Short mmCIF file of C-alpha atoms in Angstrom, two decimals:
data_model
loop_
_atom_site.label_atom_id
_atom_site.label_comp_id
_atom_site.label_asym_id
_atom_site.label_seq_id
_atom_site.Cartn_x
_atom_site.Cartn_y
_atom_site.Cartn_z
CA UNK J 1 -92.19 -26.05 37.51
CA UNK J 2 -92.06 -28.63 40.35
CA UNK J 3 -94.61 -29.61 43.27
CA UNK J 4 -93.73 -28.34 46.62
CA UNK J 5 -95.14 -27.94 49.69
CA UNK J 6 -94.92 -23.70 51.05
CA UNK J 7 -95.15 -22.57 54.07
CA UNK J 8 -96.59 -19.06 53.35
CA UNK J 9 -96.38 -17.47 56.86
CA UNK J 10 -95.41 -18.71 60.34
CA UNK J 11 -98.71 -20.40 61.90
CA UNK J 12 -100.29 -20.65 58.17
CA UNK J 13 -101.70 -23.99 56.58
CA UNK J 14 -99.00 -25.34 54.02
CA UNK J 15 -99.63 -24.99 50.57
CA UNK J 16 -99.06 -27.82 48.27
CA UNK J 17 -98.19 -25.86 44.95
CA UNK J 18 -95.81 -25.06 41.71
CA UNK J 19 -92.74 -23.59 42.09
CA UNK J 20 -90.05 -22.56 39.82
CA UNK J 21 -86.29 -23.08 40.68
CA UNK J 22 -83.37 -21.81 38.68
CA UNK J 23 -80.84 -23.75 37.26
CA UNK J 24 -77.80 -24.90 39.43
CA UNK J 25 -75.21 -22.05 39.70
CA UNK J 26 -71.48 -21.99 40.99
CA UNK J 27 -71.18 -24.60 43.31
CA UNK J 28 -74.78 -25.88 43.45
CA UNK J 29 -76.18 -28.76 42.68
CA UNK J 30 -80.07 -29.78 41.53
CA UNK J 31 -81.66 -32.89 43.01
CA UNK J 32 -84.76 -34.93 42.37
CA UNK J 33 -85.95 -35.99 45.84
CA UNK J 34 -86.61 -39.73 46.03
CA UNK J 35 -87.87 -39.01 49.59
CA UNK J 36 -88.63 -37.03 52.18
CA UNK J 37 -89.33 -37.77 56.01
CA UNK J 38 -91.69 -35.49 58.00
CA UNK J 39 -89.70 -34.22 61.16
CA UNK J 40 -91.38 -32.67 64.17
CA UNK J 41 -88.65 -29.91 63.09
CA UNK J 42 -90.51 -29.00 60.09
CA UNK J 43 -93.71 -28.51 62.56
CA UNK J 44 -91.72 -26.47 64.68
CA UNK J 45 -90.90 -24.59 61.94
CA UNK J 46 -94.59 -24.23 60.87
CA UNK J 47 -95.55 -22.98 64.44
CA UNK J 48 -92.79 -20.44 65.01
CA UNK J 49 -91.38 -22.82 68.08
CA UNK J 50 -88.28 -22.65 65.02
CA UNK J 51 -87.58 -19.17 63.27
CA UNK J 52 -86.59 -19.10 59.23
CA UNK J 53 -87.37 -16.81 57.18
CA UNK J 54 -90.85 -17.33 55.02
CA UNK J 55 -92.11 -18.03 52.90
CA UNK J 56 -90.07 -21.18 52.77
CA UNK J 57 -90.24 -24.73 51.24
CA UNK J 58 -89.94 -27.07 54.30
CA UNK J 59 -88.49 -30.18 54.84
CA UNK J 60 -85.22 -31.15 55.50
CA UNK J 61 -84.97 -34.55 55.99
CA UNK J 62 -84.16 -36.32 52.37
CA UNK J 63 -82.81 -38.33 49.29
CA UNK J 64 -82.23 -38.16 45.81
CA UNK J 65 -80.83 -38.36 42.75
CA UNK J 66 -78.16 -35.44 41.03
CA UNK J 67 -79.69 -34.15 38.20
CA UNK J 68 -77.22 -31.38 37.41
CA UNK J 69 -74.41 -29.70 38.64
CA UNK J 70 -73.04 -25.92 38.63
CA UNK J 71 -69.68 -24.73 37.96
CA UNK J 72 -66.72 -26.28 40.35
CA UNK J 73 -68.73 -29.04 41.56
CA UNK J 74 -66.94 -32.32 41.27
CA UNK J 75 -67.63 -34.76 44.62
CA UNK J 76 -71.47 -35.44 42.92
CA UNK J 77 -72.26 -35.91 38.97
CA UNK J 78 -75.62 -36.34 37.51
CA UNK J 79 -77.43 -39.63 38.30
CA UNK J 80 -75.49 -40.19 41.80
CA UNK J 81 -77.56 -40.50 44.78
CA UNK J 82 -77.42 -38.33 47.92
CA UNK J 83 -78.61 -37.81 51.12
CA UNK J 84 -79.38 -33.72 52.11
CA UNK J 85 -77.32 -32.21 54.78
CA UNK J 86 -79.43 -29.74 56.50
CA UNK J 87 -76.46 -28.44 58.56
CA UNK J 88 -73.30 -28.30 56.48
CA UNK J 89 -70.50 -27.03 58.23
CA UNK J 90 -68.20 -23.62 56.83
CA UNK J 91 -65.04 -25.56 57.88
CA UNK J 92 -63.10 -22.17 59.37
CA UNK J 93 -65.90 -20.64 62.34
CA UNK J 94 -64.59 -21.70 65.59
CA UNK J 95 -66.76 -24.77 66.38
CA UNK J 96 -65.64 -26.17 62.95
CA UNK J 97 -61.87 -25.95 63.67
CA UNK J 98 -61.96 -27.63 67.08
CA UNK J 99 -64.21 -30.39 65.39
CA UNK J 100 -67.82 -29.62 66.85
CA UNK J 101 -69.19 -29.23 63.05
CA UNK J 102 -72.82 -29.67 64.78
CA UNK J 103 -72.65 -26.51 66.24
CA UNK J 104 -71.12 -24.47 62.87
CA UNK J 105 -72.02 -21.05 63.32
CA UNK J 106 -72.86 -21.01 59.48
CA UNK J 107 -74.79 -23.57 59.04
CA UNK J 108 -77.89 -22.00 58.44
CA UNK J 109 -76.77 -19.32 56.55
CA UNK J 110 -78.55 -20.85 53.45
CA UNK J 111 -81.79 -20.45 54.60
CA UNK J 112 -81.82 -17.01 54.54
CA UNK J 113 -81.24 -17.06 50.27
CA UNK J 114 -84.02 -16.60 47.66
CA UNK J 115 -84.43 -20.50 46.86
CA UNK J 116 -87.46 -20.56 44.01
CA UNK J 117 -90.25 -18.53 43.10
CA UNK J 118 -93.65 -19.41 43.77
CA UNK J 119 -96.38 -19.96 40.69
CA UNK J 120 -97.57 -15.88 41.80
CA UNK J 121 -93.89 -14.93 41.41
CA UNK J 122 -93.07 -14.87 45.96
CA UNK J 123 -89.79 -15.22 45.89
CA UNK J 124 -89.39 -18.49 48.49
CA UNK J 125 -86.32 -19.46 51.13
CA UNK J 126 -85.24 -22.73 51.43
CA UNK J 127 -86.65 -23.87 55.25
CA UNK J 128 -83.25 -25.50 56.65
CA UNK J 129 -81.39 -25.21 54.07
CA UNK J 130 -82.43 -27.82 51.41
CA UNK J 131 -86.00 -27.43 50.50
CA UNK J 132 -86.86 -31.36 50.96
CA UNK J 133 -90.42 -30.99 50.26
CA UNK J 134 -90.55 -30.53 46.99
CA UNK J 135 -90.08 -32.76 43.62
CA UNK J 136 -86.81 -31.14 42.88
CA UNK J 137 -84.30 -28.66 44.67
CA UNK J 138 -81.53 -26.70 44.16
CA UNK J 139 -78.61 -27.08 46.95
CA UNK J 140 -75.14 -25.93 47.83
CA UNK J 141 -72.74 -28.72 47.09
CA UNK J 142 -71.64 -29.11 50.91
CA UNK J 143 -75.09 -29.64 51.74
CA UNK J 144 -75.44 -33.50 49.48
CA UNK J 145 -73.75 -36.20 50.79
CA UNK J 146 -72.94 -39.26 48.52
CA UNK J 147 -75.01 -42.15 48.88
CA UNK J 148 -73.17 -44.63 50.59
CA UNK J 149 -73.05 -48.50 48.78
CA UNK J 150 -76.28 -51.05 49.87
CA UNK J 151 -78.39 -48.11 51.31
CA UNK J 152 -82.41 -47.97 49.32
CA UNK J 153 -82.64 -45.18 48.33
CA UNK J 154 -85.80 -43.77 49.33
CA UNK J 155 -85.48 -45.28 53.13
CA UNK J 156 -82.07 -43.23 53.06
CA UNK J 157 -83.67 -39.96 53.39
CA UNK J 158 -84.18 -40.72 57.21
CA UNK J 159 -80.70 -40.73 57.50
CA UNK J 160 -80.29 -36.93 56.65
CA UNK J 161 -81.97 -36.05 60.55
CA UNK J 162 -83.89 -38.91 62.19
CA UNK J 163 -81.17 -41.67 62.52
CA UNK J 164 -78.09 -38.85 62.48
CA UNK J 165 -79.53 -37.85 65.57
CA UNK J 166 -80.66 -40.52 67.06
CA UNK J 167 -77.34 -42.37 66.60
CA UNK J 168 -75.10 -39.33 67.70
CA UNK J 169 -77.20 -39.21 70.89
CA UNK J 170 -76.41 -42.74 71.93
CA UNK J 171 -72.84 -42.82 70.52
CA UNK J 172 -71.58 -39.34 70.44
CA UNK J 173 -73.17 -37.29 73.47
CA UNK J 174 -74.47 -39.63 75.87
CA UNK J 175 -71.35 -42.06 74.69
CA UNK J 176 -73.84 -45.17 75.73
CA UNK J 177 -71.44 -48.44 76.95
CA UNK J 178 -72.31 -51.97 76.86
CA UNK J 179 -74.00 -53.02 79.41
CA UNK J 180 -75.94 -49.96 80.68
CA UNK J 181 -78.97 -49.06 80.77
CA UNK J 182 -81.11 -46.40 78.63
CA UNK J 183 -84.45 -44.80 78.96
CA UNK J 184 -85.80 -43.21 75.73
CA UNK J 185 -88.41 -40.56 76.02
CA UNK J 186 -90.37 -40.54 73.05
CA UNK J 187 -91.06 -43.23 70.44
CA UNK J 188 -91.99 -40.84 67.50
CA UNK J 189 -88.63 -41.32 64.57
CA UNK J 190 -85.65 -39.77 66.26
CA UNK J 191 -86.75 -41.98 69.43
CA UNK J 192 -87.03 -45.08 67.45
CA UNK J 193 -83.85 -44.45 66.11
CA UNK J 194 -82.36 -43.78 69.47
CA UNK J 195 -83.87 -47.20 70.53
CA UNK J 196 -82.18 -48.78 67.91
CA UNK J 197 -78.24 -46.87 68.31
CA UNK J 198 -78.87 -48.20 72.22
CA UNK J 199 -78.97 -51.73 71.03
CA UNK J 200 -76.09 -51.44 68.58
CA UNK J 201 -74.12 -49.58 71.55
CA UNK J 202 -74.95 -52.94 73.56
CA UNK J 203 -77.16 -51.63 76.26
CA UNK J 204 -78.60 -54.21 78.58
CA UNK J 205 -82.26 -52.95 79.25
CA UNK J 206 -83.13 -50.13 77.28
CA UNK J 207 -86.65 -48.58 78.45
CA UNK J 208 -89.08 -46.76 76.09
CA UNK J 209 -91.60 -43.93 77.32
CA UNK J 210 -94.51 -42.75 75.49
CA UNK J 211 -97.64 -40.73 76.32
CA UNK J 212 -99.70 -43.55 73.50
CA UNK J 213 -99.61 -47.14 74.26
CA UNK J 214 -100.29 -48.09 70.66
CA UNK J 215 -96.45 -47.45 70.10
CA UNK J 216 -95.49 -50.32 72.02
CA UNK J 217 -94.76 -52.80 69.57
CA UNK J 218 -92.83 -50.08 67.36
CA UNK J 219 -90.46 -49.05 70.25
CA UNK J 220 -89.90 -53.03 70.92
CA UNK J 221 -89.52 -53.53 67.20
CA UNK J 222 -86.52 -51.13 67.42
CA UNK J 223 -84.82 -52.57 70.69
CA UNK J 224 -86.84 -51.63 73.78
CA UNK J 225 -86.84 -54.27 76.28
CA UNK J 226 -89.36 -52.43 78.34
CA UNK J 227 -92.04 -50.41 77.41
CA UNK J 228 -94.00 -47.88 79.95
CA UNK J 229 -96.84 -45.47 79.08
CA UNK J 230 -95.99 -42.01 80.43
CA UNK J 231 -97.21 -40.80 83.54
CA UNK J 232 -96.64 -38.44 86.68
CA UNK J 233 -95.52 -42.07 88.34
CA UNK J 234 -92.65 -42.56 85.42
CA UNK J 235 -89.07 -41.75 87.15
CA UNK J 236 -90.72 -44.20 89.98
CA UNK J 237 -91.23 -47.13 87.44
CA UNK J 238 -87.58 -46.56 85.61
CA UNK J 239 -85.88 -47.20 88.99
CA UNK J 240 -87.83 -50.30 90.05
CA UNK J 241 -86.96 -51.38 85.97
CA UNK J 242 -83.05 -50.47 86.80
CA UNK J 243 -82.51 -52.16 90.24
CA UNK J 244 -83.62 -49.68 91.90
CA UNK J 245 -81.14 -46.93 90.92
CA UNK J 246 -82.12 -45.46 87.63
CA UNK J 247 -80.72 -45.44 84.18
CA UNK J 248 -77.55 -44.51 83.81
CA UNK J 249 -78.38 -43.00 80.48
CA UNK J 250 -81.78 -41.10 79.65
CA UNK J 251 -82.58 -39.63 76.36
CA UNK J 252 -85.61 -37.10 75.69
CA UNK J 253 -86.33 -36.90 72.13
CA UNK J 254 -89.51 -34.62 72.97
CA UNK J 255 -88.52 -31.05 74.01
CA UNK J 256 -91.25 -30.74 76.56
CA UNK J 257 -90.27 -28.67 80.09
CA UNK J 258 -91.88 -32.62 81.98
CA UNK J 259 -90.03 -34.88 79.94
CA UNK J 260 -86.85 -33.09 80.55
CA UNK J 261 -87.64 -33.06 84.46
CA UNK J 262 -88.73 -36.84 83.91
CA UNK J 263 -85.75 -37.90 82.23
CA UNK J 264 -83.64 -36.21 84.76
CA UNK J 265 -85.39 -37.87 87.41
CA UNK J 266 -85.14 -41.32 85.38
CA UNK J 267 -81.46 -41.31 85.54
CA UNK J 268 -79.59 -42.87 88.39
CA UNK J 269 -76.98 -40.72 90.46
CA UNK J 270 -74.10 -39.47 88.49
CA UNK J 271 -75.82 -40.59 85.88
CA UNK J 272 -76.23 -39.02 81.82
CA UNK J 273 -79.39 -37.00 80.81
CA UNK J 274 -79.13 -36.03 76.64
CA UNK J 275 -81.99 -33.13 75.52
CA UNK J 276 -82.44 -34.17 72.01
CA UNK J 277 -85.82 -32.86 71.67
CA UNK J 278 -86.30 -29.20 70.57
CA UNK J 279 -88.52 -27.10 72.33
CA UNK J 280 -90.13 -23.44 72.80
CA UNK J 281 -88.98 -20.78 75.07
CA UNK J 282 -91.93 -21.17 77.17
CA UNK J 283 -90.71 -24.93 78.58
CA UNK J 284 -89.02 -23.57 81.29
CA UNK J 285 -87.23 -26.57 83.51
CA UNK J 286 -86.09 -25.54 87.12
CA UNK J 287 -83.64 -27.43 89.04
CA UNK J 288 -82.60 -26.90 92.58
CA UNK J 289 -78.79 -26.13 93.88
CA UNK J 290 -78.87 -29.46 96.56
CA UNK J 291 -80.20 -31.62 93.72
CA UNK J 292 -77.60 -30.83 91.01
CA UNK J 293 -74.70 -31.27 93.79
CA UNK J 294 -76.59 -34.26 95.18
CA UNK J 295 -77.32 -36.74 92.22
CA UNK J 296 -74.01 -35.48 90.66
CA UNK J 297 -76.29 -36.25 86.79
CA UNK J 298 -75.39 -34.81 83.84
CA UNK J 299 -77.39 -32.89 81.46
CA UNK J 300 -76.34 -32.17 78.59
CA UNK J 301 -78.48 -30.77 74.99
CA UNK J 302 -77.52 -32.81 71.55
CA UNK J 303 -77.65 -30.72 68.44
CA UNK J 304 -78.05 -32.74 65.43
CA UNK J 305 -76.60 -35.76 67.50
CA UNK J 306 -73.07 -34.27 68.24
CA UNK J 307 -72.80 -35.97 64.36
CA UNK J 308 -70.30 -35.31 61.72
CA UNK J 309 -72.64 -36.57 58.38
CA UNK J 310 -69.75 -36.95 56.28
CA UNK J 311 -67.49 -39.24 59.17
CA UNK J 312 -71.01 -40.68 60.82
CA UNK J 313 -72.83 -41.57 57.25
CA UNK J 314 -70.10 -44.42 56.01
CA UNK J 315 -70.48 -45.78 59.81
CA UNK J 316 -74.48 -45.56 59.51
CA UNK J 317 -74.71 -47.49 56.12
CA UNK J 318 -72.17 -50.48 57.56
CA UNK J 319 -74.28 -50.79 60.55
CA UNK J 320 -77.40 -50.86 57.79
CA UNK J 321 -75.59 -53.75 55.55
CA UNK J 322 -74.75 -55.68 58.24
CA UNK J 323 -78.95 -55.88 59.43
CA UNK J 324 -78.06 -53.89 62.69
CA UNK J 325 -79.79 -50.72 61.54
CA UNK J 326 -83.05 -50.89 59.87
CA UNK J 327 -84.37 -48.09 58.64
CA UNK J 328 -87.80 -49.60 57.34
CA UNK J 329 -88.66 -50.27 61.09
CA UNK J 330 -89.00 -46.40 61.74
CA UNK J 331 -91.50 -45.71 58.83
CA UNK J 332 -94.72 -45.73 59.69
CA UNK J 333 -96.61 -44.12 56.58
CA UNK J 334 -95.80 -43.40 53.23
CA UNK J 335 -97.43 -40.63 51.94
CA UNK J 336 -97.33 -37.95 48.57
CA UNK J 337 -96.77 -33.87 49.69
CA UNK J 338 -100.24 -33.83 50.39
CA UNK J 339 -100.15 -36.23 53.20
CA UNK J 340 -97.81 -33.98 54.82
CA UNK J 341 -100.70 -31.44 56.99
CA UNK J 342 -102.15 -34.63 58.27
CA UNK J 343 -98.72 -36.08 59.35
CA UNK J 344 -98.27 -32.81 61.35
CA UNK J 345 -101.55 -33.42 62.75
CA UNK J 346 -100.22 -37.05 63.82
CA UNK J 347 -97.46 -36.28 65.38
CA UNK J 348 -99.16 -33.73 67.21
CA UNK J 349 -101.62 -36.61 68.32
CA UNK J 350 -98.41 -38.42 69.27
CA UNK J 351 -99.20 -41.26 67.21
CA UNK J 352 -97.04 -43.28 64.71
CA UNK J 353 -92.99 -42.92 64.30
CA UNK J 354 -91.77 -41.40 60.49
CA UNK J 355 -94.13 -40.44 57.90
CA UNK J 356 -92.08 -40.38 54.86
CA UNK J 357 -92.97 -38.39 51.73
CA UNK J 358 -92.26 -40.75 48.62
CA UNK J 359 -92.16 -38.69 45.27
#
């Protein structure tokens, strides 16, 4: 029996409790988390904004070591560390074999097996795939990715969502150049990782926006030359920040139907606007015909930063070696499974940037 934290039914309080997972079959692999960061996925999970089937283990953002492997597995052995891969790609569905493995048509496919059973015999599902919140978990082999040389450990689990995305929405979708500008909306983890992919990328001002003002340092911390606490006003204060025209790259890492409209807004004419932030059916954002021909902007969504783990990790660990990348800077609390409710309660205050649940 390990510890793990259940969600028993959409809208329910999680349940921090023992669970019993079966050894690693054909092509699986069993891993003893080192870490786990708390994603504002795993809360839209939790609130039905995100559908999987329950009851689940959550959490999806993590690090470990192997502990043992199933038949035919031979790119991990026991004692190697990984990073999880909530989204591994099938390799043959049509998005894989034009090279969008972001958008694998697959990859959730996991979630939907029986992953552990609970201490009253529930038979659990896996959340996204890989069950992060927990002491231990069982995983397909696709879905570990080998610890890359230099990286801690325990910080790495932020790489497995947080920084993936972050960086892909800088590099990958937006495609960020030196010299421009960037406004980041939303300075929880995935924005503080976008702050800091905007700075590698070379970006000459690079604005923050957040609804606290206590996450000014933070966002700074990671590369924000400007900070400015959200408000109707905040399209209005970008320009006069961007001579005037706007950024020519704006990134919403909050999912919210005024954010969108505010980073859109925020971005100068024929400008970039990247959705990274996942929302709910009800944020409904309305555009007119003259504006979209007018400002000539595009908008674009970002699904797990238009990333490739197994090309984009190697990249990601240089960058941390080299002191461009720091992964520390986006951890805000470290906290056991139990910490996890009141990290959900957190971000839904808006305050700090990555919990991180250290086992």
């Amino acid at each position: 029996m390990v510890r793990a934290a259940v969600l028993p039914a959409v809208g329910s309080p999680l349940e921090i409790t023992g669970i019993e997972l079966p050894e690693p079959g054909p092509g699986q692999v069993r891993v003893r988390l080192a870490a786990a960061g708390v994603c504002h996925s795993d809360l839209s999970l939790s609130d039905g904004t995100m559908q999987v089937p329950v009851p689940a283990v959550l959490g999806h953002e993590g690090a470990g070591t192997v502990v043992s492997v199933g038949e035919g597995v031979t790119q991990v052995a026991p004692g190697d560390g990984v990073v999880l891969n909530w989204a591994p790609s099938c390799g043959t569905c049509h998005h894989c074999t034009i090279g969008e493995v972001w958008l694998c048509s697959s990859a959730l496919k996991g979630a939907g097996r029986i992953h552990a059973v609970a201490e009253d015999g529930t038979e659990l599902h896996p959340g996204l795939n890989v069950a992060a919140f927990a002491e231990e978990t069982v995983v397909a082999a696709n879905c570990v990715l080998p610890l890359p040389d230099g990286v801690p450990l325990t910080d790495a689990a932020l790489l497995g969502c947080a920084v993936l995305t972050g960086y892909g929405a800088v590099h990958h979708s937006a495609r960020v150049r030196e010299g421009e500008s960037v406004v980041v909306f939303g300075a929880g983890g995935v924005g503080l990782a976008t702050l800091q992919s905007a700075r590698i990328a070379g970006a000459s001002t690079v604005v923050a926006v957040d609804v606290s003002p206590e996450k000014e340092e933070l966002a700074r911390r990671a590369g924000a030359t400007e900070y400015v606490v959200a408000s109707a006003t905040t399209p209005k204060e970008i320009r006069k920040l961007t001579g005037g025209q706007g950024a020519d790259v704006a990134v919403e890492c909050v999912g919210r139907a005024e954010t969108i409209r505010a980073a859109w807004e925020s971005t100068r004419r024929g400008g970039r606007t990247t959705v990274v932030g996942i929302g709910g059916k009800d944020q409904q954002v309305t555009f007119n015909a003259l504006e979209l021909f007018h400002w000539g902007r595009t908008l674009s969504g970002c699904v797990y930063g238009n990333s490739d783990p197994a090309r984009d990790l190697p990249v990601l660990a240089e960058h941390i070696r080299a002191g461009r990348l720091d992964l520390s800077a986006l951890i805000t609390g470290r906290i056991g499974l139990d910490g996890i409710p009141a990290a959900f309660e957190a971000m839904l205050a808006g305050k700090g940037g990555r919990a991180l649940v250290v086992f």
